């Protein structure tokens, strides 16, 4: 039987141990490629170093209550599996994204399909990270979680990376390309937990413009956005960044 003094001591040491070891790190895994295509994808991924940058940012800015795994080359995904605390990113998804940018002749925008793919994957990683953080910290979310984590991806990229807005714009363009997959909507599209791809596209543009209206005035010129909505984008981005910084205790 543990005496009172012993249990107090035990409690004290457990608390110390939690404080000392409470900051868990992200574990980044690249599964072995299963074909030549995946070998090329893996090589590009490692060369770009974006996944490692995401990991470094999380390790530097956040104190995770448990270890988070990011697995490239997973079979399912992209998704966050709360059962095993793992973000899964299949090589096939990365390949699919690149194919879309190649087919759309994305180079004509001045951004190579490889760069745009890396951008969109980085945005996707931060989106899945958002699901992980909501689960791990039990964060309150009172709207669509999918919209919330899209906004987290936009905020983290814009606030912590020099070219963050450009990264978000590539990711937005992927939503735009994906929205072209269908001409007619079915009921299932409206039941989906995600907003429609077109809505995700415009929301991302709204955040980019809202984060830096002077530099991204072209978004107003190239779209039919009303003056009132443009003004609201500034307020919306300000609220999204302020609230995510507060929820995650970011500096
Ligand atoms: Zn999601």
PDB file of C-alpha atoms and ligand atoms in Angstrom:
ATOM      1  CA  UNK A   1       0.000   0.000   0.000  1.00  0.00           C
ATOM      2  CA  UNK A   2       1.314   3.443  -0.875  1.00  0.00           C
ATOM      3  CA  UNK A   3       1.452   5.804   2.089  1.00  0.00           C
ATOM      4  CA  UNK A   4       0.203   9.401   1.888  1.00  0.00           C
ATOM      5  CA  UNK A   5       3.774  10.800   1.764  1.00  0.00           C
ATOM      6  CA  UNK A   6       4.749   8.339  -0.899  1.00  0.00           C
ATOM      7  CA  UNK A   7       1.690   9.142  -3.004  1.00  0.00           C
ATOM      8  CA  UNK A   8       2.410  12.882  -2.717  1.00  0.00           C
ATOM      9  CA  UNK A   9       5.988  12.223  -3.801  1.00  0.00           C
ATOM     10  CA  UNK A  10       4.770  10.028  -6.625  1.00  0.00           C
ATOM     11  CA  UNK A  11       2.339  12.735  -7.733  1.00  0.00           C
ATOM     12  CA  UNK A  12       5.086  15.352  -7.569  1.00  0.00           C
ATOM     13  CA  UNK A  13       7.437  13.268  -9.690  1.00  0.00           C
ATOM     14  CA  UNK A  14       4.746  12.394 -12.189  1.00  0.00           C
ATOM     15  CA  UNK A  15       4.006  16.113 -12.583  1.00  0.00           C
ATOM     16  CA  UNK A  16       7.693  16.858 -13.083  1.00  0.00           C
ATOM     17  CA  UNK A  17       7.976  14.064 -15.601  1.00  0.00           C
ATOM     18  CA  UNK A  18       4.985  15.398 -17.525  1.00  0.00           C
ATOM     19  CA  UNK A  19       6.453  18.889 -17.559  1.00  0.00           C
ATOM     20  CA  UNK A  20       9.832  17.644 -18.689  1.00  0.00           C
ATOM     21  CA  UNK A  21       8.599  15.239 -21.340  1.00  0.00           C
ATOM     22  CA  UNK A  22       5.204  16.745 -22.199  1.00  0.00           C
ATOM     23  CA  UNK A  23       6.388  18.347 -25.417  1.00  0.00           C
ATOM     24  CA  UNK A  24       6.020  15.584 -27.945  1.00  0.00           C
ATOM     25  CA  UNK A  25       7.612  15.830 -31.362  1.00  0.00           C
ATOM     26  CA  UNK A  26       6.272  15.080 -34.804  1.00  0.00           C
ATOM     27  CA  UNK A  27       7.558  11.848 -36.271  1.00  0.00           C
ATOM     28  CA  UNK A  28       7.997  12.118 -40.064  1.00  0.00           C
ATOM     29  CA  UNK A  29       8.002   8.864 -42.033  1.00  0.00           C
ATOM     30  CA  UNK A  30       8.553   8.313 -45.742  1.00  0.00           C
ATOM     31  CA  UNK A  31       7.420   4.800 -46.677  1.00  0.00           C
ATOM     32  CA  UNK A  32       9.453   2.982 -49.313  1.00  0.00           C
ATOM     33  CA  UNK A  33       8.152   3.678 -52.829  1.00  0.00           C
ATOM     34  CA  UNK A  34       6.498   0.739 -54.582  1.00  0.00           C
ATOM     35  CA  UNK A  35       7.140   1.810 -58.175  1.00  0.00           C
ATOM     36  CA  UNK A  36       9.243   4.189 -60.243  1.00  0.00           C
ATOM     37  CA  UNK A  37       6.602   6.928 -60.207  1.00  0.00           C
ATOM     38  CA  UNK A  38       6.560   6.917 -56.417  1.00  0.00           C
ATOM     39  CA  UNK A  39      10.368   6.956 -56.378  1.00  0.00           C
ATOM     40  CA  UNK A  40      10.305  10.224 -58.354  1.00  0.00           C
ATOM     41  CA  UNK A  41       7.620  11.691 -56.073  1.00  0.00           C
ATOM     42  CA  UNK A  42       9.646  10.784 -52.986  1.00  0.00           C
ATOM     43  CA  UNK A  43      12.805  12.296 -54.475  1.00  0.00           C
ATOM     44  CA  UNK A  44      10.979  15.574 -55.253  1.00  0.00           C
ATOM     45  CA  UNK A  45       9.426  15.629 -51.787  1.00  0.00           C
ATOM     46  CA  UNK A  46      12.760  15.248 -50.042  1.00  0.00           C
ATOM     47  CA  UNK A  47      14.438  17.752 -52.358  1.00  0.00           C
ATOM     48  CA  UNK A  48      11.755  20.396 -51.701  1.00  0.00           C
ATOM     49  CA  UNK A  49      12.026  19.789 -47.949  1.00  0.00           C
ATOM     50  CA  UNK A  50       8.514  21.186 -47.330  1.00  0.00           C
ATOM     51  CA  UNK A  51       7.383  18.264 -45.183  1.00  0.00           C
ATOM     52  CA  UNK A  52      10.408  18.707 -42.922  1.00  0.00           C
ATOM     53  CA  UNK A  53       9.617  22.447 -42.720  1.00  0.00           C
ATOM     54  CA  UNK A  54       6.075  21.667 -41.567  1.00  0.00           C
ATOM     55  CA  UNK A  55       7.481  19.301 -38.936  1.00  0.00           C
ATOM     56  CA  UNK A  56      10.055  21.874 -37.773  1.00  0.00           C
ATOM     57  CA  UNK A  57       7.385  24.574 -37.473  1.00  0.00           C
ATOM     58  CA  UNK A  58       5.101  22.355 -35.392  1.00  0.00           C
ATOM     59  CA  UNK A  59       7.987  21.213 -33.171  1.00  0.00           C
ATOM     60  CA  UNK A  60       9.101  24.788 -32.662  1.00  0.00           C
ATOM     61  CA  UNK A  61       5.725  26.477 -32.123  1.00  0.00           C
ATOM     62  CA  UNK A  62       3.524  23.882 -30.443  1.00  0.00           C
ATOM     63  CA  UNK A  63       3.687  21.658 -27.382  1.00  0.00           C
ATOM     64  CA  UNK A  64       1.968  18.490 -28.473  1.00  0.00           C
ATOM     65  CA  UNK A  65       0.339  16.419 -25.708  1.00  0.00           C
ATOM     66  CA  UNK A  66       1.157  13.232 -27.598  1.00  0.00           C
ATOM     67  CA  UNK A  67       3.300  12.171 -30.502  1.00  0.00           C
ATOM     68  CA  UNK A  68       1.954  12.941 -33.970  1.00  0.00           C
ATOM     69  CA  UNK A  69       3.038  10.867 -36.956  1.00  0.00           C
ATOM     70  CA  UNK A  70       3.071  12.093 -40.543  1.00  0.00           C
ATOM     71  CA  UNK A  71       3.335   9.190 -42.960  1.00  0.00           C
ATOM     72  CA  UNK A  72       4.035   9.755 -46.640  1.00  0.00           C
ATOM     73  CA  UNK A  73       3.306   6.778 -48.849  1.00  0.00           C
ATOM     74  CA  UNK A  74       0.360   5.656 -46.695  1.00  0.00           C
ATOM     75  CA  UNK A  75      -2.375   3.649 -48.423  1.00  0.00           C
ATOM     76  CA  UNK A  76      -5.303   5.906 -47.464  1.00  0.00           C
ATOM     77  CA  UNK A  77      -5.688   9.634 -47.351  1.00  0.00           C
ATOM     78  CA  UNK A  78      -4.960  12.399 -47.252  1.00  0.00           C
ATOM     79  CA  UNK A  79      -6.498  12.149 -43.807  1.00  0.00           C
ATOM     80  CA  UNK A  80      -5.865  12.318 -40.086  1.00  0.00           C
ATOM     81  CA  UNK A  81      -6.539   9.095 -38.193  1.00  0.00           C
ATOM     82  CA  UNK A  82      -7.185   9.926 -34.517  1.00  0.00           C
ATOM     83  CA  UNK A  83      -6.957   6.248 -33.512  1.00  0.00           C
ATOM     84  CA  UNK A  84      -3.242   6.150 -34.308  1.00  0.00           C
ATOM     85  CA  UNK A  85      -2.625   9.897 -34.168  1.00  0.00           C
ATOM     86  CA  UNK A  86      -1.328   9.852 -37.703  1.00  0.00           C
ATOM     87  CA  UNK A  87      -1.614  12.079 -40.748  1.00  0.00           C
ATOM     88  CA  UNK A  88      -1.577   9.893 -43.826  1.00  0.00           C
ATOM     89  CA  UNK A  89      -0.518  11.128 -47.235  1.00  0.00           C
ATOM     90  CA  UNK A  90      -0.474   8.640 -50.132  1.00  0.00           C
ATOM     91  CA  UNK A  91       2.056   9.059 -52.939  1.00  0.00           C
ATOM     92  CA  UNK A  92      -0.859   8.417 -55.338  1.00  0.00           C
ATOM     93  CA  UNK A  93      -2.577  11.605 -54.123  1.00  0.00           C
ATOM     94  CA  UNK A  94       0.565  13.667 -54.748  1.00  0.00           C
ATOM     95  CA  UNK A  95       0.795  12.133 -58.215  1.00  0.00           C
ATOM     96  CA  UNK A  96      -2.852  12.988 -58.890  1.00  0.00           C
ATOM     97  CA  UNK A  97      -2.307  16.608 -57.817  1.00  0.00           C
ATOM     98  CA  UNK A  98       0.712  16.958 -60.078  1.00  0.00           C
ATOM     99  CA  UNK A  99      -1.176  15.460 -63.022  1.00  0.00           C
ATOM    100  CA  UNK A 100      -3.909  18.064 -62.563  1.00  0.00           C
ATOM    101  CA  UNK A 101      -1.418  20.937 -62.617  1.00  0.00           C
ATOM    102  CA  UNK A 102       0.386  19.480 -65.651  1.00  0.00           C
ATOM    103  CA  UNK A 103      -2.875  18.975 -67.583  1.00  0.00           C
ATOM    104  CA  UNK A 104      -3.973  22.533 -66.739  1.00  0.00           C
ATOM    105  CA  UNK A 105      -0.668  23.820 -68.205  1.00  0.00           C
ATOM    106  CA  UNK A 106      -0.014  25.497 -64.879  1.00  0.00           C
ATOM    107  CA  UNK A 107       3.494  26.590 -65.972  1.00  0.00           C
ATOM    108  CA  UNK A 108       1.765  29.388 -67.908  1.00  0.00           C
ATOM    109  CA  UNK A 109       1.022  31.053 -64.556  1.00  0.00           C
ATOM    110  CA  UNK A 110       4.765  31.280 -63.908  1.00  0.00           C
ATOM    111  CA  UNK A 111       4.657  28.493 -61.324  1.00  0.00           C
ATOM    112  CA  UNK A 112       5.864  25.007 -62.322  1.00  0.00           C
ATOM    113  CA  UNK A 113       3.554  22.023 -61.710  1.00  0.00           C
ATOM    114  CA  UNK A 114       6.183  20.645 -59.302  1.00  0.00           C
ATOM    115  CA  UNK A 115       6.161  23.836 -57.247  1.00  0.00           C
ATOM    116  CA  UNK A 116       2.352  24.073 -57.297  1.00  0.00           C
ATOM    117  CA  UNK A 117       2.139  20.427 -56.193  1.00  0.00           C
ATOM    118  CA  UNK A 118       4.519  21.036 -53.293  1.00  0.00           C
ATOM    119  CA  UNK A 119       2.436  24.094 -52.313  1.00  0.00           C
ATOM    120  CA  UNK A 120      -0.851  22.198 -52.401  1.00  0.00           C
ATOM    121  CA  UNK A 121       0.609  19.286 -50.412  1.00  0.00           C
ATOM    122  CA  UNK A 122       1.934  21.688 -47.787  1.00  0.00           C
ATOM    123  CA  UNK A 123      -1.550  23.235 -47.506  1.00  0.00           C
ATOM    124  CA  UNK A 124      -3.064  19.753 -47.223  1.00  0.00           C
ATOM    125  CA  UNK A 125      -0.581  18.830 -44.473  1.00  0.00           C
ATOM    126  CA  UNK A 126      -1.530  21.913 -42.459  1.00  0.00           C
ATOM    127  CA  UNK A 127      -5.225  21.146 -43.060  1.00  0.00           C
ATOM    128  CA  UNK A 128      -4.779  17.625 -41.638  1.00  0.00           C
ATOM    129  CA  UNK A 129      -2.640  19.049 -38.834  1.00  0.00           C
ATOM    130  CA  UNK A 130      -5.660  21.203 -37.968  1.00  0.00           C
ATOM    131  CA  UNK A 131      -7.819  18.073 -37.486  1.00  0.00           C
ATOM    132  CA  UNK A 132      -5.041  16.567 -35.354  1.00  0.00           C
ATOM    133  CA  UNK A 133      -4.729  19.668 -33.146  1.00  0.00           C
ATOM    134  CA  UNK A 134      -8.499  19.954 -32.674  1.00  0.00           C
ATOM    135  CA  UNK A 135      -8.563  16.349 -31.492  1.00  0.00           C
ATOM    136  CA  UNK A 136      -5.400  16.452 -29.377  1.00  0.00           C
ATOM    137  CA  UNK A 137      -6.187  19.731 -27.595  1.00  0.00           C
ATOM    138  CA  UNK A 138      -9.960  19.131 -27.685  1.00  0.00           C
ATOM    139  CA  UNK A 139     -10.350  22.598 -29.222  1.00  0.00           C
ATOM    140  CA  UNK A 140     -13.860  24.022 -29.432  1.00  0.00           C
ATOM    141  CA  UNK A 141     -15.094  24.244 -33.035  1.00  0.00           C
ATOM    142  CA  UNK A 142     -18.528  25.696 -33.543  1.00  0.00           C
ATOM    143  CA  UNK A 143     -18.823  25.672 -37.314  1.00  0.00           C
ATOM    144  CA  UNK A 144     -17.779  23.286 -40.047  1.00  0.00           C
ATOM    145  CA  UNK A 145     -14.499  21.736 -38.898  1.00  0.00           C
ATOM    146  CA  UNK A 146     -13.385  21.366 -42.521  1.00  0.00           C
ATOM    147  CA  UNK A 147     -13.677  25.132 -43.055  1.00  0.00           C
ATOM    148  CA  UNK A 148     -11.885  25.792 -39.760  1.00  0.00           C
ATOM    149  CA  UNK A 149      -8.884  23.671 -40.694  1.00  0.00           C
ATOM    150  CA  UNK A 150      -8.732  25.208 -44.181  1.00  0.00           C
ATOM    151  CA  UNK A 151      -8.479  28.575 -42.453  1.00  0.00           C
ATOM    152  CA  UNK A 152      -5.732  27.246 -40.144  1.00  0.00           C
ATOM    153  CA  UNK A 153      -3.729  26.097 -43.183  1.00  0.00           C
ATOM    154  CA  UNK A 154      -4.097  29.560 -44.742  1.00  0.00           C
ATOM    155  CA  UNK A 155      -3.122  31.338 -41.525  1.00  0.00           C
ATOM    156  CA  UNK A 156      -0.051  29.186 -40.768  1.00  0.00           C
ATOM    157  CA  UNK A 157       1.262  29.510 -44.325  1.00  0.00           C
ATOM    158  CA  UNK A 158       0.654  33.256 -44.521  1.00  0.00           C
ATOM    159  CA  UNK A 159       1.964  34.113 -41.050  1.00  0.00           C
ATOM    160  CA  UNK A 160       5.044  31.880 -40.912  1.00  0.00           C
ATOM    161  CA  UNK A 161       6.340  31.696 -44.489  1.00  0.00           C
ATOM    162  CA  UNK A 162       7.781  34.431 -46.709  1.00  0.00           C
ATOM    163  CA  UNK A 163       5.917  33.212 -49.779  1.00  0.00           C
ATOM    164  CA  UNK A 164       2.918  31.945 -47.805  1.00  0.00           C
ATOM    165  CA  UNK A 165       0.282  33.750 -49.845  1.00  0.00           C
ATOM    166  CA  UNK A 166       1.701  32.267 -53.053  1.00  0.00           C
ATOM    167  CA  UNK A 167       1.531  28.789 -51.511  1.00  0.00           C
ATOM    168  CA  UNK A 168      -2.119  29.352 -50.576  1.00  0.00           C
ATOM    169  CA  UNK A 169      -2.858  30.578 -54.109  1.00  0.00           C
ATOM    170  CA  UNK A 170      -1.510  27.318 -55.617  1.00  0.00           C
ATOM    171  CA  UNK A 171      -3.641  25.340 -53.149  1.00  0.00           C
ATOM    172  CA  UNK A 172      -6.642  27.498 -54.072  1.00  0.00           C
ATOM    173  CA  UNK A 173      -6.028  26.766 -57.746  1.00  0.00           C
ATOM    174  CA  UNK A 174      -6.099  23.047 -56.974  1.00  0.00           C
ATOM    175  CA  UNK A 175      -9.595  23.491 -55.483  1.00  0.00           C
ATOM    176  CA  UNK A 176     -10.539  25.408 -58.627  1.00  0.00           C
ATOM    177  CA  UNK A 177      -9.232  22.607 -60.864  1.00  0.00           C
ATOM    178  CA  UNK A 178     -11.025  19.975 -58.754  1.00  0.00           C
ATOM    179  CA  UNK A 179     -14.250  21.942 -59.014  1.00  0.00           C
ATOM    180  CA  UNK A 180     -14.077  21.396 -62.782  1.00  0.00           C
ATOM    181  CA  UNK A 181     -14.562  17.642 -62.253  1.00  0.00           C
ATOM    182  CA  UNK A 182     -18.317  18.063 -62.231  1.00  0.00           C
ATOM    183  CA  UNK A 183     -20.842  20.155 -64.040  1.00  0.00           C
ATOM    184  CA  UNK A 184     -23.877  19.084 -62.055  1.00  0.00           C
ATOM    185  CA  UNK A 185     -24.141  18.751 -58.334  1.00  0.00           C
ATOM    186  CA  UNK A 186     -25.796  15.844 -56.617  1.00  0.00           C
ATOM    187  CA  UNK A 187     -27.401  15.860 -53.203  1.00  0.00           C
ATOM    188  CA  UNK A 188     -24.316  14.086 -51.815  1.00  0.00           C
ATOM    189  CA  UNK A 189     -22.187  17.129 -52.697  1.00  0.00           C
ATOM    190  CA  UNK A 190     -24.259  19.297 -50.392  1.00  0.00           C
ATOM    191  CA  UNK A 191     -24.236  16.684 -47.623  1.00  0.00           C
ATOM    192  CA  UNK A 192     -20.448  16.511 -47.760  1.00  0.00           C
ATOM    193  CA  UNK A 193     -18.579  17.606 -44.633  1.00  0.00           C
ATOM    194  CA  UNK A 194     -16.387  19.785 -46.843  1.00  0.00           C
ATOM    195  CA  UNK A 195     -17.578  22.987 -48.457  1.00  0.00           C
ATOM    196  CA  UNK A 196     -17.767  22.741 -52.252  1.00  0.00           C
ATOM    197  CA  UNK A 197     -14.392  22.982 -54.012  1.00  0.00           C
ATOM    198  CA  UNK A 198     -15.434  26.310 -55.538  1.00  0.00           C
ATOM    199  CA  UNK A 199     -16.247  27.676 -52.099  1.00  0.00           C
ATOM    200  CA  UNK A 200     -12.891  26.482 -50.758  1.00  0.00           C
ATOM    201  CA  UNK A 201     -11.240  28.229 -53.732  1.00  0.00           C
ATOM    202  CA  UNK A 202     -12.951  31.567 -53.054  1.00  0.00           C
ATOM    203  CA  UNK A 203     -12.405  31.314 -49.282  1.00  0.00           C
ATOM    204  CA  UNK A 204      -8.668  30.863 -49.853  1.00  0.00           C
ATOM    205  CA  UNK A 205      -8.569  33.847 -52.234  1.00  0.00           C
ATOM    206  CA  UNK A 206     -10.497  35.859 -49.654  1.00  0.00           C
ATOM    207  CA  UNK A 207      -7.903  35.068 -46.982  1.00  0.00           C
ATOM    208  CA  UNK A 208      -4.972  35.890 -49.259  1.00  0.00           C
ATOM    209  CA  UNK A 209      -6.521  39.212 -50.201  1.00  0.00           C
ATOM    210  CA  UNK A 210      -7.585  39.903 -46.607  1.00  0.00           C
ATOM    211  CA  UNK A 211      -4.075  39.236 -45.307  1.00  0.00           C
ATOM    212  CA  UNK A 212      -2.462  41.823 -47.586  1.00  0.00           C
ATOM    213  CA  UNK A 213      -4.964  43.943 -49.563  1.00  0.00           C
ATOM    214  CA  UNK A 214      -2.311  46.244 -51.037  1.00  0.00           C
ATOM    215  CA  UNK A 215      -0.266  43.466 -52.606  1.00  0.00           C
ATOM    216  CA  UNK A 216      -3.215  41.329 -53.698  1.00  0.00           C
ATOM    217  CA  UNK A 217      -5.475  43.941 -55.266  1.00  0.00           C
ATOM    218  CA  UNK A 218      -5.287  41.834 -58.437  1.00  0.00           C
ATOM    219  CA  UNK A 219      -7.640  39.331 -56.770  1.00  0.00           C
ATOM    220  CA  UNK A 220     -10.316  42.044 -56.788  1.00  0.00           C
ATOM    221  CA  UNK A 221      -9.599  42.890 -60.420  1.00  0.00           C
ATOM    222  CA  UNK A 222      -9.688  39.253 -61.578  1.00  0.00           C
ATOM    223  CA  UNK A 223     -12.863  38.248 -59.758  1.00  0.00           C
ATOM    224  CA  UNK A 224     -16.368  39.640 -59.424  1.00  0.00           C
ATOM    225  CA  UNK A 225     -16.036  40.160 -55.681  1.00  0.00           C
ATOM    226  CA  UNK A 226     -18.092  43.085 -54.357  1.00  0.00           C
ATOM    227  CA  UNK A 227     -16.457  45.916 -52.434  1.00  0.00           C
ATOM    228  CA  UNK A 228     -18.387  44.941 -49.312  1.00  0.00           C
ATOM    229  CA  UNK A 229     -17.238  41.316 -49.480  1.00  0.00           C
ATOM    230  CA  UNK A 230     -13.638  42.391 -50.111  1.00  0.00           C
ATOM    231  CA  UNK A 231     -13.779  44.536 -46.982  1.00  0.00           C
ATOM    232  CA  UNK A 232     -15.210  41.596 -45.069  1.00  0.00           C
ATOM    233  CA  UNK A 233     -12.303  39.408 -46.258  1.00  0.00           C
ATOM    234  CA  UNK A 234      -9.922  41.733 -44.423  1.00  0.00           C
ATOM    235  CA  UNK A 235     -11.947  41.383 -41.215  1.00  0.00           C
ATOM    236  CA  UNK A 236     -12.402  37.648 -41.755  1.00  0.00           C
ATOM    237  CA  UNK A 237      -8.684  36.998 -42.157  1.00  0.00           C
ATOM    238  CA  UNK A 238      -7.861  39.167 -39.171  1.00  0.00           C
ATOM    239  CA  UNK A 239     -10.346  37.207 -37.038  1.00  0.00           C
ATOM    240  CA  UNK A 240      -9.130  33.831 -38.340  1.00  0.00           C
ATOM    241  CA  UNK A 241      -5.478  34.584 -37.582  1.00  0.00           C
ATOM    242  CA  UNK A 242      -6.218  36.186 -34.204  1.00  0.00           C
ATOM    243  CA  UNK A 243      -8.422  33.299 -33.102  1.00  0.00           C
ATOM    244  CA  UNK A 244      -6.078  30.536 -34.257  1.00  0.00           C
ATOM    245  CA  UNK A 245      -3.123  32.271 -32.578  1.00  0.00           C
ATOM    246  CA  UNK A 246      -5.172  32.478 -29.383  1.00  0.00           C
ATOM    247  CA  UNK A 247      -6.433  28.875 -29.529  1.00  0.00           C
ATOM    248  CA  UNK A 248      -2.967  27.455 -30.178  1.00  0.00           C
ATOM    249  CA  UNK A 249      -1.100  29.982 -28.042  1.00  0.00           C
ATOM    250  CA  UNK A 250       1.066  30.904 -31.038  1.00  0.00           C
ATOM    251  CA  UNK A 251       3.506  33.791 -31.125  1.00  0.00           C
TER     252      UNK A 251
HETATM  253 ZN1  LIG B   1     -10.333  17.684 -43.576  1.00  0.00          ZN
END
